[in-house]
mmCIF file of C-alpha atoms in Angstrom:
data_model
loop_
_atom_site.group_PDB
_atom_site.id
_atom_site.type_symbol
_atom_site.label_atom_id
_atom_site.label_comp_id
_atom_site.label_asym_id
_atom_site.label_seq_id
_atom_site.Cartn_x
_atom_site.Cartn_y
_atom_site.Cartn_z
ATOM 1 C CA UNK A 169 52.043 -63.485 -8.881
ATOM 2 C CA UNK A 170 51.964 -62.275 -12.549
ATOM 3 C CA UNK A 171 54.177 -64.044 -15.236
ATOM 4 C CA UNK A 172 54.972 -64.306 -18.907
ATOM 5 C CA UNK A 173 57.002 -67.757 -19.185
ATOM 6 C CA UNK A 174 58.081 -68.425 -22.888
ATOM 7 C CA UNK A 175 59.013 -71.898 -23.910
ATOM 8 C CA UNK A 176 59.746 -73.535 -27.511
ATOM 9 C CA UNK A 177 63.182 -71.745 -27.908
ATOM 10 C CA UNK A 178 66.151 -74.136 -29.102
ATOM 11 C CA UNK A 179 68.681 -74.980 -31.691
ATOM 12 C CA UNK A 180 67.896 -75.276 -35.137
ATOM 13 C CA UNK A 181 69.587 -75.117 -38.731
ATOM 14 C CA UNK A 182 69.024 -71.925 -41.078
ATOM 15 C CA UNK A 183 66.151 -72.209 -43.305
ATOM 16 C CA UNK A 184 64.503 -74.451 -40.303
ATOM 17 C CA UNK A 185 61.280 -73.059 -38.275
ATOM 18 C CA UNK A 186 60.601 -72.936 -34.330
ATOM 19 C CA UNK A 187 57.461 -71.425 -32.272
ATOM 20 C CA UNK A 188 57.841 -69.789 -29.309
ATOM 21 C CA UNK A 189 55.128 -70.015 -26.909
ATOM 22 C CA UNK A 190 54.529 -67.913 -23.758
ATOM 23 C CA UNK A 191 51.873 -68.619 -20.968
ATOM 24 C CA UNK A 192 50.730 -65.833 -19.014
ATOM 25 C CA UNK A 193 49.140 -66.320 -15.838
ATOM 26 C CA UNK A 194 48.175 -64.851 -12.263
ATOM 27 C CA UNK A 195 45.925 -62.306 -14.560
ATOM 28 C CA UNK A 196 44.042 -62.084 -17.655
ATOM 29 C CA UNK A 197 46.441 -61.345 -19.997
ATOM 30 C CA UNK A 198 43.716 -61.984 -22.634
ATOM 31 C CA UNK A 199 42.273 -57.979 -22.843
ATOM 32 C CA UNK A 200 45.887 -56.565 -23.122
ATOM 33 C CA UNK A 201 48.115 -55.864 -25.748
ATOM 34 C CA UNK A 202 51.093 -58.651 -26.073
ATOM 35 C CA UNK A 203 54.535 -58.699 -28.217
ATOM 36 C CA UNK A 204 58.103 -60.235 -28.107
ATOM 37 C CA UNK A 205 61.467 -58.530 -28.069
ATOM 38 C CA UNK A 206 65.049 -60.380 -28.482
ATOM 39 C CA UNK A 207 68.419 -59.502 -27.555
ATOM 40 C CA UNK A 208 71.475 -60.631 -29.988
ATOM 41 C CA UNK A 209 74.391 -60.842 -27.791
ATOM 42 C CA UNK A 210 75.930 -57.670 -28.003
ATOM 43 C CA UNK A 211 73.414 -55.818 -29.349
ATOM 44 C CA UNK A 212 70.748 -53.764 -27.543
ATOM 45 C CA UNK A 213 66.946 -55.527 -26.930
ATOM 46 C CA UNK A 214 65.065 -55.186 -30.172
ATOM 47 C CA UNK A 215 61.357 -55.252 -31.012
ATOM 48 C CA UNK A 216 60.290 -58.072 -32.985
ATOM 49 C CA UNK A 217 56.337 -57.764 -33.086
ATOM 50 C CA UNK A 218 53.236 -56.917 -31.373
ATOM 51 C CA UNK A 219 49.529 -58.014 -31.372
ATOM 52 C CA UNK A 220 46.427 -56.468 -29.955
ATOM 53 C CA UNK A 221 44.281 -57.982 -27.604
ATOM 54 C CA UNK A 222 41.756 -59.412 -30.262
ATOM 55 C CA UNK A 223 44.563 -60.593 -31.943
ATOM 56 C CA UNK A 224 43.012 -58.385 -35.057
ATOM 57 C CA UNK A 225 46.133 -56.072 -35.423
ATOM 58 C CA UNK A 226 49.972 -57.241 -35.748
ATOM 59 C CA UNK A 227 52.870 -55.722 -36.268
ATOM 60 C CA UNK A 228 56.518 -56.619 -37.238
ATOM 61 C CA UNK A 229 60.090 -55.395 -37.933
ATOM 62 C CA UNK A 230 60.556 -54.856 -40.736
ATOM 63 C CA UNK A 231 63.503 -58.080 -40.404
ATOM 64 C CA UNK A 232 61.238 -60.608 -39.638
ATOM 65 C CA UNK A 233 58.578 -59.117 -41.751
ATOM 66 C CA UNK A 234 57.308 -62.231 -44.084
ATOM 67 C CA UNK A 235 58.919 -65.056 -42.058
ATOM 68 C CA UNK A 236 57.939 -64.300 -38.180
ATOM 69 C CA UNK A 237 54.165 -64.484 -37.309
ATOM 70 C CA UNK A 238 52.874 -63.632 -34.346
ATOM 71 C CA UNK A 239 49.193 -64.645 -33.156
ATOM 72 C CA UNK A 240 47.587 -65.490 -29.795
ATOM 73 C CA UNK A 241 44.595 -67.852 -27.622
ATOM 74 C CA UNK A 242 43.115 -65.704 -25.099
ATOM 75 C CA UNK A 243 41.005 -68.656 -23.949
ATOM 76 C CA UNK A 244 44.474 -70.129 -23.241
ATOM 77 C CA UNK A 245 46.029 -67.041 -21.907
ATOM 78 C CA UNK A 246 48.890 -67.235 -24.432
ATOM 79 C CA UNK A 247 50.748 -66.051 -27.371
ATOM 80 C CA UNK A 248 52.754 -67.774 -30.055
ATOM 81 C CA UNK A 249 55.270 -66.164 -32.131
ATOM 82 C CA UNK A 250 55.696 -68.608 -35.378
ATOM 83 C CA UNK A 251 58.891 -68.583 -36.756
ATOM 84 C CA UNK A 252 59.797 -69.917 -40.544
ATOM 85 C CA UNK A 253 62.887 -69.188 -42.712
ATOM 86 C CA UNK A 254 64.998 -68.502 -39.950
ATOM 87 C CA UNK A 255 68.651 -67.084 -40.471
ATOM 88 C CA UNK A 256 71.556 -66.868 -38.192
ATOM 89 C CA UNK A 257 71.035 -62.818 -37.400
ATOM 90 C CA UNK A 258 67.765 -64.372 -35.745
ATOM 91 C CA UNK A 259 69.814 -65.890 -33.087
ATOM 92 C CA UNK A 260 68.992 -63.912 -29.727
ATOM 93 C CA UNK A 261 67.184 -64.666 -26.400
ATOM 94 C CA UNK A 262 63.405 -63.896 -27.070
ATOM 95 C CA UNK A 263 60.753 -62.012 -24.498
ATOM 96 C CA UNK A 264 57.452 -62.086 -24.602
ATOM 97 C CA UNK A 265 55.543 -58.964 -23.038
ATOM 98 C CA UNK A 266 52.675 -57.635 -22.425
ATOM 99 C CA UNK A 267 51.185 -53.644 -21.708
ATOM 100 C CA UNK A 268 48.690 -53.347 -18.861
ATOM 101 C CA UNK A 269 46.222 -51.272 -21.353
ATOM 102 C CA UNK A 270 43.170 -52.673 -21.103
ATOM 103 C CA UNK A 271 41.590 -53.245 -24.962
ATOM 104 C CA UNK A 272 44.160 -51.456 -26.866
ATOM 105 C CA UNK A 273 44.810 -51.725 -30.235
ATOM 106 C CA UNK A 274 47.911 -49.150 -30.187
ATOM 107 C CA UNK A 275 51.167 -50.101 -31.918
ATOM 108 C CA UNK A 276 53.507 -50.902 -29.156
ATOM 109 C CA UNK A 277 56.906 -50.911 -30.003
ATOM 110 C CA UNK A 278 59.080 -49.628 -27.200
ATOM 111 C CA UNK A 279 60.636 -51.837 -24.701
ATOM 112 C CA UNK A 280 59.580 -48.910 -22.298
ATOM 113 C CA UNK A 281 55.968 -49.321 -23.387
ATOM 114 C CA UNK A 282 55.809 -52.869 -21.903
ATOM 115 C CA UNK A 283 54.768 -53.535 -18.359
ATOM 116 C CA UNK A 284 55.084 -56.860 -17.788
ATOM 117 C CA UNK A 285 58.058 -59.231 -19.336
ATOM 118 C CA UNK A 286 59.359 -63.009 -19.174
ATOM 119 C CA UNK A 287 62.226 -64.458 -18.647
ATOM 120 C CA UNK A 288 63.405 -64.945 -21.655
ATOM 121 C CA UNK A 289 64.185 -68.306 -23.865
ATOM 122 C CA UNK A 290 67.590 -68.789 -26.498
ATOM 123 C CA UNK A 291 66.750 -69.165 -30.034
ATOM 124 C CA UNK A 292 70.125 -70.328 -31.952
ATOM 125 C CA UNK A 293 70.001 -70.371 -35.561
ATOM 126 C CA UNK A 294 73.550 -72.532 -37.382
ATOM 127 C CA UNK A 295 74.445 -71.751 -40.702
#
């Protein structure tokens, strides 16, 4: 069975920091292109940023641009999404994902782009 299972999410005060982790397993999620997405409630799922599968290309939104970084461990199978100066518009449940496009370096940023997805963990930021 293929899954994405993201961890790390919590509560923390603006200005604070969390990483997100997600673990990918029943394939080898190593030679594919990986990302995360979040979801504010009442808002629409919204890309957040992507990373090729040598880790050597990122991308971001341009509202986490500067404070969000996202890298990954393909001898681990997983990828981290670093999260620093965090504000209380950054509150949202948080997906990892991943395309099933072997060695691509493509920017991904559609949520129909994505093949495979996790479950999802909260990320609450207080002000």
């Amino acid at each position: 069975q293929v899954q994405l299972v993201e961890s790390g999410g919590g509560l923390v005060q603006a200005g604070g920091s969390l990483r997100l982790s997600c673990a990918g397993s029943g394939r080898t999620f190593s030679w594919l292109p990986m990302g995360w997405f979040r979801q504010a409630p009442g808002k629409e799922r919204a890309f957040v940023a992507a990373i090729s599968w040598t880790g050597g290309n990122r991308y971001y939104a341009d509202s986490v641009k500067g404070r969000f970084t996202i890298s990954r461990d393909n001898a681990k199978n997983t990828v981290y999404l670093q999260m620093n100066s965090l504000k209380p518009e950054d509150t949202a449940v948080y997906y990892c994902v991943s395309k099933n496009q072997y060695y691509s370096s493509t920017y991904y940023r559609d949520e129909s782009d994505y093949d495979y997805w996790g479950q999802g963990t909260q990320v609450t930021v207080s002000s």
